[in-house]
Amino acid sequence: MTTPPLSPDELLTTTRSVRKRLDLSRPVPLDLVRECLEIALQAPSGGNSQGWHWVVVTDPDLRARIGEYYGRATRSYLASKASAGNLFQDDPDRAATQRRVSDSAAHLGEHMGEVPVLVIPCIELPGGRLPEGSQAGLWGSLLPAAWSYMLAARARGLGTAWTTLHLAYEAEVAELLGLPAGVRQGVLIPTAYYTGDTFKPAPRVPLDRVLHLDGWT
């Protein structure tokens, strides 16, 4: 399909986590999802290992069952001190944003099972087990590809969201989908057309607050 005329900078700065604006009633063609995944396969991986796998869930019953697990995990998350809505309460500007994030997370928690396509990027573990010590190399061989999928989806008029809350029930979801023992899930990406016109860059902390030159100074 012909992609919208987005510059690289516009694509990178307007690919937002879409929760409330996912169109739950409009089907997403599988060919379009495959097109996004073909783009994702061009992402880097350690040693060019390409150990990723992509579970695409469209079956209504499977989506509903994953949605049930996700809803449970979301409710636990929202009740915790670590939830977005409980962060930065001493900063009025950021607190307002965090409450909106929390509200949209709650909405997605209620409707995940209705999203037309759920994409779960997975990684096949070397030796079948998670490595001891740093796992940066392992997950660094999967997560860039997952982000590339989201960028490709955005460029094709689809909305996505990055979430890992379902991993509280990773074993249950793995059993539901028949994943082998040596395969771990990295993220859950709900995928749908979105409502409204477009997206704009989100507010972020100033660069100089997080930039460190030649050391932590």
Coordinates of N, CA, C and O in Angstrom, one line a residue, residues 46-212:
G46 N 21.8 -9.1 17.8 CA 23.2 -9.5 18.2 C 23.7 -10.7 17.4 O 23.1 -11.7 17.3
G47 N 24.9 -10.4 16.8 CA 25.5 -11.5 15.9 C 24.6 -11.8 14.7 O 24.8 -12.9 14.2
N48 N 23.7 -11.0 14.3 CA 22.8 -11.3 13.3 C 22.0 -12.6 13.5 O 21.7 -13.3 12.6
S49 N 21.7 -12.8 14.8 CA 21.1 -14.1 15.2 C 19.7 -14.2 14.7 O 19.2 -15.4 14.5
Q50 N 18.9 -13.1 14.7 CA 17.6 -13.1 14.2 C 16.7 -14.2 15.0 O 16.0 -15.0 14.4
G51 N 16.9 -14.2 16.3 CA 16.2 -15.3 17.1 C 14.8 -14.9 17.4 O 14.2 -15.5 18.3
W52 N 14.2 -13.9 16.8 CA 12.9 -13.5 17.1 C 11.8 -14.4 16.4 O 12.0 -15.0 15.4
H53 N 10.6 -14.4 17.1 CA 9.4 -15.0 16.5 C 8.3 -14.0 16.8 O 8.3 -13.3 17.7
W54 N 7.3 -14.1 15.9 CA 6.2 -13.1 16.0 C 4.8 -13.9 16.1 O 4.5 -14.6 15.1
V55 N 4.2 -13.8 17.2 CA 2.9 -14.5 17.3 C 1.8 -13.4 17.1 O 1.7 -12.4 17.8
V56 N 1.0 -13.6 16.0 CA 0.0 -12.7 15.7 C -1.3 -13.3 16.0 O -1.7 -14.4 15.4
V57 N -2.1 -12.7 16.9 CA -3.3 -13.3 17.4 C -4.5 -12.5 16.8 O -4.7 -11.3 17.1
T58 N -5.3 -13.2 16.0 CA -6.6 -12.6 15.5 C -7.8 -13.3 15.9 O -8.9 -12.8 15.8
D59 N -7.7 -14.6 16.4 CA -8.8 -15.4 16.8 C -9.6 -14.7 17.9 O -8.9 -14.3 18.9
P60 N -10.9 -14.5 17.8 CA -11.6 -13.7 18.8 C -11.5 -14.4 20.2 O -11.4 -13.7 21.2
D61 N -11.6 -15.7 20.3 CA -11.6 -16.3 21.6 C -10.2 -16.2 22.2 O -10.1 -15.9 23.4
L62 N -9.2 -16.4 21.4 CA -7.8 -16.2 22.0 C -7.6 -14.8 22.4 O -7.0 -14.5 23.5
R63 N -8.0 -13.8 21.6 CA -7.9 -12.4 22.0 C -8.6 -12.1 23.3 O -8.1 -11.4 24.2
A64 N -9.8 -12.7 23.4 CA -10.6 -12.4 24.6 C -9.9 -13.0 25.9 O -9.9 -12.4 26.9
R65 N -9.3 -14.2 25.7 CA -8.7 -14.8 26.9 C -7.4 -14.1 27.3 O -7.1 -13.9 28.4
I66 N -6.6 -13.6 26.3 CA -5.5 -12.8 26.6 C -5.9 -11.5 27.2 O -5.3 -11.0 28.2
G67 N -7.0 -10.9 26.7 CA -7.6 -9.7 27.3 C -8.0 -9.9 28.8 O -7.8 -9.0 29.6
E68 N -8.4 -11.1 29.1 CA -8.8 -11.3 30.5 C -7.5 -11.3 31.4 O -7.5 -10.7 32.5
Y69 N -6.5 -11.9 31.0 CA -5.2 -11.9 31.7 C -4.7 -10.5 31.8 O -4.2 -10.0 32.8
Y70 N -4.8 -9.8 30.7 CA -4.3 -8.4 30.6 C -5.1 -7.5 31.6 O -4.5 -6.6 32.3
G71 N -6.4 -7.7 31.6 CA -7.2 -6.9 32.5 C -6.9 -7.1 33.9 O -6.8 -6.2 34.7
R72 N -6.6 -8.4 34.3 CA -6.2 -8.6 35.7 C -4.9 -7.9 36.0 O -4.7 -7.3 37.1
A73 N -3.9 -8.0 35.1 CA -2.6 -7.4 35.3 C -2.7 -5.9 35.4 O -2.1 -5.3 36.2
T74 N -3.6 -5.3 34.6 CA -3.8 -3.9 34.6 C -4.4 -3.4 35.9 O -3.9 -2.4 36.5
R75 N -5.4 -4.1 36.4 CA -6.0 -3.7 37.7 C -5.0 -3.8 38.8 O -5.0 -2.9 39.7
S76 N -4.1 -4.8 38.8 CA -3.1 -4.9 39.9 C -2.1 -3.7 39.7 O -1.7 -3.1 40.7
Y77 N -1.7 -3.4 38.5 CA -0.8 -2.3 38.2 C -1.3 -1.0 38.7 O -0.6 -0.2 39.3
L78 N -2.6 -0.7 38.3 CA -3.2 0.6 38.6 C -3.3 0.8 40.1 O -3.3 1.9 40.6
A79 N -3.4 -0.3 40.9 CA -3.5 -0.2 42.3 C -2.2 -0.1 43.0 O -2.1 0.1 44.3
S80 N -1.1 -0.2 42.3 CA 0.3 -0.2 42.9 C 0.8 1.2 42.9 O 0.4 2.1 42.2
K81 N 1.9 1.3 43.7 CA 2.5 2.6 43.8 C 3.3 3.0 42.5 O 3.7 4.1 42.3
A82 N 3.6 1.9 41.7 CA 4.4 2.1 40.5 C 3.6 2.5 39.3 O 4.1 2.8 38.3
S83 N 2.3 2.6 39.5 CA 1.4 3.0 38.3 C 1.7 4.4 37.9 O 2.1 5.3 38.7
A84 N 1.4 4.6 36.6 CA 1.7 6.0 36.0 C 1.1 7.1 36.8 O 1.6 8.1 37.0
G85 N -0.2 6.9 37.2 CA -0.9 7.9 37.9 C -0.4 8.3 39.3 O -0.8 9.3 39.8
N86 N 0.4 7.4 39.8 CA 1.0 7.7 41.2 C 2.4 8.3 41.1 O 3.0 8.5 42.2
L87 N 2.9 8.5 39.9 CA 4.2 9.0 39.8 C 4.2 10.6 39.6 O 3.3 11.1 39.1
F88 N 5.3 11.2 40.1 CA 5.5 12.7 39.9 C 4.3 13.5 40.5 O 3.9 14.5 39.9
Q89 N 3.8 13.1 41.6 CA 2.7 13.8 42.2 C 3.1 15.2 42.8 O 2.2 16.0 43.0
D90 N 4.4 15.3 43.0 CA 4.9 16.6 43.5 C 5.1 17.6 42.4 O 5.6 18.8 42.6
D91 N 4.9 17.2 41.1 CA 5.1 18.1 39.9 C 3.7 18.3 39.3 O 3.2 17.4 38.6
P92 N 3.0 19.4 39.5 CA 1.6 19.6 39.0 C 1.5 19.3 37.5 O 0.5 18.7 37.0
D93 N 2.5 19.8 36.7 CA 2.4 19.6 35.3 C 2.5 18.2 34.9 O 1.7 17.7 34.1
R94 N 3.5 17.5 35.4 CA 3.7 16.1 35.1 C 2.6 15.2 35.7 O 2.2 14.2 35.1
A95 N 2.1 15.6 36.8 CA 1.0 14.8 37.5 C -0.2 14.7 36.6 O -0.9 13.7 36.5
A96 N -0.5 15.8 36.0 CA -1.7 15.9 35.1 C -1.5 14.9 34.0 O -2.5 14.2 33.6
T97 N -0.4 14.9 33.4 CA -0.1 14.0 32.3 C -0.1 12.6 32.7 O -0.7 11.7 32.0
Q98 N 0.5 12.3 33.9 CA 0.5 10.9 34.4 C -0.9 10.4 34.7 O -1.2 9.2 34.4
R99 N -1.8 11.3 35.1 CA -3.2 10.8 35.3 C -3.9 10.5 34.0 O -4.7 9.5 34.0
R100 N -3.6 11.2 33.0 CA -4.1 10.9 31.7 C -3.6 9.5 31.2 O -4.3 8.7 30.6
V101 N -2.3 9.3 31.4 CA -1.7 8.0 31.0 C -2.4 6.9 31.7 O -2.7 5.8 31.2
S102 N -2.5 7.1 33.0 CA -3.2 6.0 33.9 C -4.6 5.8 33.4 O -5.0 4.6 33.3
D103 N -5.3 6.8 33.1 CA -6.7 6.7 32.6 C -6.8 5.9 31.3 O -7.6 5.0 31.1
S104 N -5.8 6.2 30.4 CA -5.8 5.5 29.1 C -5.4 4.0 29.3 O -5.9 3.1 28.6
A105 N -4.5 3.8 30.2 CA -4.1 2.4 30.5 C -5.2 1.6 31.1 O -5.4 0.4 30.7
A106 N -6.0 2.2 31.9 CA -7.2 1.5 32.4 C -8.2 1.2 31.3 O -8.8 0.1 31.3
H107 N -8.3 2.1 30.4 CA -9.2 1.9 29.2 C -8.7 0.7 28.4 O -9.5 -0.2 28.1
L108 N -7.4 0.7 28.1 CA -6.9 -0.5 27.3 C -7.0 -1.8 28.1 O -7.3 -2.8 27.5
G109 N -6.9 -1.7 29.4 CA -7.0 -2.9 30.2 C -8.4 -3.5 30.1 O -8.6 -4.7 30.2
E110 N -9.4 -2.7 29.9 CA -10.8 -3.1 29.8 C -11.1 -3.7 28.4 O -12.0 -4.5 28.3
H111 N -10.3 -3.2 27.4 CA -10.7 -3.5 26.0 C -9.6 -4.3 25.2 O -9.8 -4.5 24.0
M112 N -8.5 -4.7 25.9 CA -7.5 -5.4 25.1 C -8.0 -6.5 24.3 O -7.6 -6.8 23.2
G113 N -8.9 -7.3 24.9 CA -9.4 -8.5 24.2 C -10.3 -8.2 23.0 O -10.6 -9.1 22.2
E114 N -10.6 -6.9 22.8 CA -11.4 -6.5 21.6 C -10.6 -5.9 20.5 O -11.1 -5.6 19.4
V115 N -9.3 -5.7 20.8 CA -8.4 -5.1 19.7 C -8.3 -6.2 18.6 O -8.1 -7.3 18.9
P116 N -8.5 -5.8 17.3 CA -8.5 -6.8 16.3 C -7.3 -7.6 16.1 O -7.4 -8.8 15.6
V117 N -6.1 -7.1 16.4 CA -4.9 -7.8 16.2 C -4.0 -7.6 17.4 O -3.7 -6.5 17.8
L118 N -3.5 -8.7 18.0 CA -2.5 -8.6 19.0 C -1.2 -9.2 18.5 O -1.2 -10.4 18.1
V119 N -0.1 -8.5 18.6 CA 1.2 -9.0 18.1 C 2.1 -9.2 19.4 O 2.3 -8.2 20.2
I120 N 2.6 -10.4 19.5 CA 3.5 -10.7 20.6 C 4.9 -11.1 20.1 O 5.1 -12.2 19.6
P121 N 5.9 -10.1 20.1 CA 7.2 -10.5 19.7 C 7.9 -11.4 20.7 O 7.8 -11.1 21.9
C122 N 8.5 -12.4 20.3 CA 9.1 -13.4 21.2 C 10.6 -13.6 20.8 O 11.0 -13.3 19.7
I123 N 11.4 -14.1 21.7 CA 12.8 -14.4 21.5 C 13.1 -15.9 21.8 O 12.6 -16.4 22.9
E124 N 13.7 -16.6 21.0 CA 14.1 -17.9 21.2 C 15.4 -17.9 22.0 O 16.4 -17.4 21.6
L125 N 15.4 -18.5 23.2 CA 16.6 -18.4 24.1 C 17.7 -19.3 23.7 O 17.5 -20.5 23.5
P126 N 18.9 -18.8 23.6 CA 20.1 -19.7 23.4 C 20.2 -20.7 24.5 O 20.2 -20.4 25.7
G127 N 20.2 -22.0 24.2 CA 20.2 -23.0 25.2 C 18.9 -23.2 25.9 O 18.8 -24.0 26.9
G128 N 17.9 -22.4 25.6 CA 16.6 -22.6 26.1 C 16.4 -22.0 27.5 O 15.3 -22.1 28.1
R129 N 17.4 -21.2 28.0 CA 17.2 -20.6 29.3 C 17.7 -19.1 29.2 O 18.5 -18.8 28.4
L130 N 17.1 -18.3 30.1 CA 17.6 -16.9 30.2 C 19.0 -16.9 30.7 O 19.4 -17.6 31.7
P131 N 19.9 -16.0 30.2 CA 21.3 -16.0 30.6 C 21.4 -15.4 32.0 O 20.5 -14.5 32.4
E132 N 22.4 -15.7 32.8 CA 22.7 -15.1 34.0 C 23.4 -13.7 33.8 O 24.0 -13.5 32.7
G133 N 23.3 -12.8 34.7 CA 23.9 -11.5 34.6 C 23.1 -10.6 33.6 O 21.9 -10.7 33.5
S134 N 23.8 -9.8 32.9 CA 23.1 -8.8 32.0 C 22.4 -9.6 30.9 O 22.9 -10.5 30.3
Q135 N 21.2 -9.1 30.6 CA 20.4 -9.7 29.5 C 20.2 -8.6 28.4 O 19.3 -8.8 27.5
A136 N 21.0 -7.6 28.5 CA 20.9 -6.5 27.5 C 21.0 -7.0 26.1 O 20.3 -6.6 25.1
G137 N 22.0 -7.9 25.8 CA 22.2 -8.4 24.5 C 21.0 -9.2 24.0 O 20.7 -9.2 22.8
L138 N 20.4 -10.0 24.9 CA 19.3 -10.8 24.5 C 18.1 -10.0 24.1 O 17.6 -10.1 23.0
W139 N 17.7 -9.1 25.0 CA 16.5 -8.3 24.7 C 16.8 -7.2 23.6 O 15.9 -6.8 22.9
G140 N 18.1 -6.8 23.5 CA 18.5 -5.9 22.4 C 18.4 -6.5 21.1 O 18.5 -5.8 20.1
S141 N 18.2 -7.8 21.0 CA 18.1 -8.5 19.8 C 16.6 -8.8 19.4 O 16.3 -9.4 18.4
L142 N 15.7 -8.2 20.2 CA 14.3 -8.3 19.9 C 13.6 -7.0 19.9 O 12.8 -6.7 19.0
L143 N 13.8 -6.2 21.0 CA 13.0 -5.0 21.1 C 13.2 -3.9 20.0 O 12.2 -3.3 19.7
P144 N 14.4 -3.8 19.4 CA 14.4 -2.8 18.3 C 13.5 -3.3 17.1 O 12.9 -2.4 16.5
A145 N 13.4 -4.6 16.9 CA 12.5 -5.0 15.9 C 11.0 -4.8 16.2 O 10.2 -4.5 15.4
A146 N 10.7 -4.9 17.5 CA 9.3 -4.6 17.9 C 9.0 -3.2 17.7 O 7.9 -2.8 17.2
W147 N 9.9 -2.3 18.0 CA 9.7 -0.8 17.8 C 9.6 -0.5 16.3 O 8.8 0.3 15.8
S148 N 10.4 -1.2 15.5 CA 10.3 -1.0 14.0 C 8.9 -1.4 13.5 O 8.4 -0.8 12.6
Y149 N 8.4 -2.5 14.1 CA 7.0 -2.9 13.7 C 6.0 -1.8 14.0 O 5.2 -1.4 13.2
M150 N 6.2 -1.1 15.2 CA 5.3 -0.1 15.6 C 5.4 1.1 14.6 O 4.5 1.8 14.3
L151 N 6.7 1.4 14.2 CA 6.9 2.6 13.3 C 6.3 2.3 11.9 O 5.7 3.1 11.3
A152 N 6.5 1.0 11.5 CA 5.9 0.6 10.2 C 4.4 0.7 10.2 O 3.7 1.1 9.3
A153 N 3.8 0.3 11.4 CA 2.3 0.4 11.5 C 1.9 1.8 11.5 O 0.9 2.2 10.8
R154 N 2.6 2.7 12.2 CA 2.2 4.1 12.2 C 2.2 4.7 10.8 O 1.4 5.5 10.4
A155 N 3.2 4.3 10.0 CA 3.4 4.9 8.7 C 2.3 4.4 7.8 O 2.0 5.0 6.7
R156 N 1.6 3.3 8.2 CA 0.5 2.7 7.4 C -0.9 3.0 8.0 O -1.8 2.3 7.6
G157 N -1.0 4.0 8.9 CA -2.3 4.4 9.4 C -2.8 3.5 10.5 O -4.0 3.6 10.8
L158 N -1.9 2.7 11.1 CA -2.3 1.9 12.3 C -1.8 2.5 13.6 O -0.8 3.1 13.6
G159 N -2.6 2.2 14.6 CA -2.2 2.6 16.0 C -1.7 1.4 16.7 O -2.2 0.3 16.5
T160 N -0.7 1.6 17.6 CA -0.2 0.5 18.4 C 0.1 1.1 19.8 O 0.0 2.3 20.1
A161 N 0.3 0.2 20.7 CA 0.8 0.5 22.1 C 1.8 -0.5 22.6 O 1.7 -1.7 22.2
W162 N 2.8 0.0 23.3 CA 3.8 -0.9 23.9 C 3.4 -1.2 25.3 O 3.3 -0.3 26.1
T163 N 3.2 -2.4 25.6 CA 2.9 -2.8 27.0 C 3.5 -4.2 27.3 O 3.6 -5.1 26.5
T164 N 3.9 -4.3 28.6 CA 4.4 -5.6 29.1 C 3.6 -6.1 30.3 O 4.0 -7.0 30.9
L165 N 2.5 -5.5 30.6 CA 1.7 -5.9 31.7 C 1.2 -7.3 31.7 O 1.1 -8.0 32.7
H166 N 1.0 -7.9 30.5 CA 0.5 -9.2 30.4 C 1.6 -10.2 30.9 O 1.3 -11.4 31.2
L167 N 2.8 -9.8 31.0 CA 3.9 -10.7 31.4 C 3.7 -11.2 32.9 O 4.4 -12.1 33.3
A168 N 2.9 -10.5 33.6 CA 2.5 -11.1 34.9 C 1.9 -12.4 34.8 O 1.9 -13.2 35.8
Y169 N 1.3 -12.7 33.6 CA 0.7 -14.0 33.3 C 1.4 -14.6 32.1 O 0.7 -15.2 31.3
E170 N 2.7 -14.4 32.0 CA 3.4 -14.9 30.8 C 3.2 -16.4 30.6 O 3.0 -16.9 29.5
A171 N 3.4 -17.2 31.7 CA 3.3 -18.6 31.6 C 1.9 -19.0 31.1 O 1.7 -19.9 30.3
E172 N 0.8 -18.4 31.6 CA -0.5 -18.7 31.2 C -0.7 -18.3 29.7 O -1.4 -19.1 29.0
V173 N -0.3 -17.2 29.3 CA -0.4 -16.8 27.9 C 0.4 -17.7 27.0 O 0.0 -18.1 25.9
A174 N 1.6 -18.1 27.4 CA 2.4 -19.1 26.7 C 1.7 -20.4 26.5 O 1.7 -21.0 25.4
E175 N 1.1 -20.9 27.5 CA 0.3 -22.1 27.4 C -0.9 -22.0 26.5 O -1.1 -22.9 25.7
L176 N -1.5 -20.9 26.6 CA -2.7 -20.6 25.7 C -2.3 -20.6 24.3 O -3.0 -21.2 23.4
L177 N -1.1 -20.1 24.0 CA -0.7 -20.0 22.6 C 0.2 -21.1 22.1 O 0.7 -21.2 21.0
G178 N 0.5 -22.0 23.0 CA 1.3 -23.2 22.7 C 2.8 -22.8 22.4 O 3.5 -23.5 21.6
L179 N 3.4 -21.9 23.2 CA 4.7 -21.5 22.9 C 5.7 -22.5 23.5 O 5.4 -23.0 24.6
P180 N 6.8 -22.9 22.8 CA 7.7 -23.8 23.4 C 8.4 -23.3 24.6 O 8.4 -22.1 24.9
A181 N 9.0 -24.2 25.4 CA 9.5 -23.8 26.7 C 10.7 -22.8 26.5 O 10.9 -22.0 27.4
G182 N 11.4 -22.9 25.5 CA 12.6 -22.0 25.3 C 12.3 -20.7 24.6 O 13.2 -20.0 24.1
V183 N 11.1 -20.3 24.5 CA 10.7 -19.1 23.9 C 10.0 -18.1 24.9 O 9.1 -18.5 25.7
R184 N 10.5 -16.9 25.0 CA 10.0 -15.9 26.0 C 9.4 -14.7 25.2 O 9.8 -14.3 24.2
Q185 N 8.3 -14.2 25.8 CA 7.7 -13.0 25.2 C 8.3 -11.7 25.7 O 8.8 -11.6 26.8
G186 N 8.4 -10.8 24.8 CA 9.1 -9.5 25.1 C 8.2 -8.4 25.3 O 8.4 -7.5 26.1
V187 N 7.0 -8.4 24.6 CA 6.1 -7.2 24.7 C 4.8 -7.6 24.0 O 4.8 -8.6 23.3
L188 N 3.8 -6.9 24.3 CA 2.5 -7.1 23.7 C 2.1 -5.9 22.9 O 2.1 -4.8 23.5
I189 N 1.8 -6.0 21.7 CA 1.5 -4.8 20.8 C 0.1 -4.9 20.2 O -0.1 -5.5 19.2
P190 N -0.9 -4.3 20.9 CA -2.2 -4.2 20.3 C -2.1 -3.4 19.0 O -1.5 -2.3 19.0
T191 N -2.8 -3.8 18.0 CA -2.7 -3.1 16.7 C -4.1 -3.0 16.1 O -4.9 -3.9 16.0
A192 N -4.4 -1.7 15.7 CA -5.7 -1.4 15.1 C -5.6 -0.1 14.3 O -4.7 0.7 14.5
Y193 N -6.6 0.2 13.5 CA -6.7 1.5 13.0 C -7.1 2.4 14.1 O -7.6 2.0 15.2
Y194 N -6.8 3.7 14.0 CA -7.1 4.6 15.1 C -8.1 5.6 14.7 O -8.3 5.9 13.5
T195 N -8.8 6.2 15.6 CA -9.8 7.2 15.4 C -9.1 8.6 15.5 O -8.1 8.7 16.1
G196 N -9.8 9.6 14.9 CA -9.2 10.9 14.9 C -8.3 11.1 13.7 O -8.2 10.3 12.9
D197 N -7.6 12.2 13.7 CA -6.8 12.6 12.6 C -5.4 12.1 12.6 O -4.9 11.3 11.8
T198 N -4.6 12.6 13.6 CA -3.2 12.2 13.6 C -2.7 12.4 15.1 O -3.5 12.6 16.0
F199 N -1.4 12.4 15.2 CA -0.8 12.6 16.6 C 0.3 13.6 16.5 O 0.8 14.0 15.4
K200 N 0.7 14.1 17.7 CA 1.7 15.2 17.7 C 2.8 14.7 18.8 O 2.5 13.8 19.5
P201 N 3.9 15.3 18.8 CA 5.0 15.0 19.7 C 4.4 15.1 21.2 O 3.7 16.0 21.5
A202 N 4.9 14.3 22.1 CA 4.5 14.3 23.5 C 5.4 15.2 24.3 O 6.6 15.4 23.9
P203 N 5.0 15.8 25.4 CA 5.9 16.5 26.2 C 6.9 15.6 26.8 O 6.6 14.5 27.3
R204 N 8.1 16.0 26.9 CA 9.2 15.2 27.5 C 10.1 16.1 28.4 O 10.1 17.4 28.2
V205 N 10.8 15.5 29.3 CA 11.8 16.3 30.1 C 12.8 16.9 29.2 O 13.2 16.4 28.2
P206 N 13.4 18.1 29.6 CA 14.4 18.7 28.8 C 15.6 17.8 28.6 O 16.0 17.1 29.5
L207 N 16.2 17.9 27.4 CA 17.3 17.0 27.1 C 18.5 17.3 28.1 O 19.1 16.3 28.6
D208 N 18.7 18.5 28.5 CA 19.9 18.8 29.4 C 19.7 18.2 30.8 O 20.7 18.1 31.5
R209 N 18.5 17.8 31.1 CA 18.3 17.2 32.4 C 18.7 15.7 32.4 O 19.0 15.1 33.5
V210 N 18.8 15.1 31.2 CA 19.2 13.7 31.2 C 20.4 13.5 30.3 O 20.8 12.3 30.2
L211 N 21.1 14.5 29.8 CA 22.3 14.4 29.0 C 23.5 14.4 29.9 O 23.6 15.3 30.8
H212 N 24.4 13.5 29.7 CA 25.7 13.4 30.4 C 26.8 13.3 29.4 O 26.9 12.3 28.7

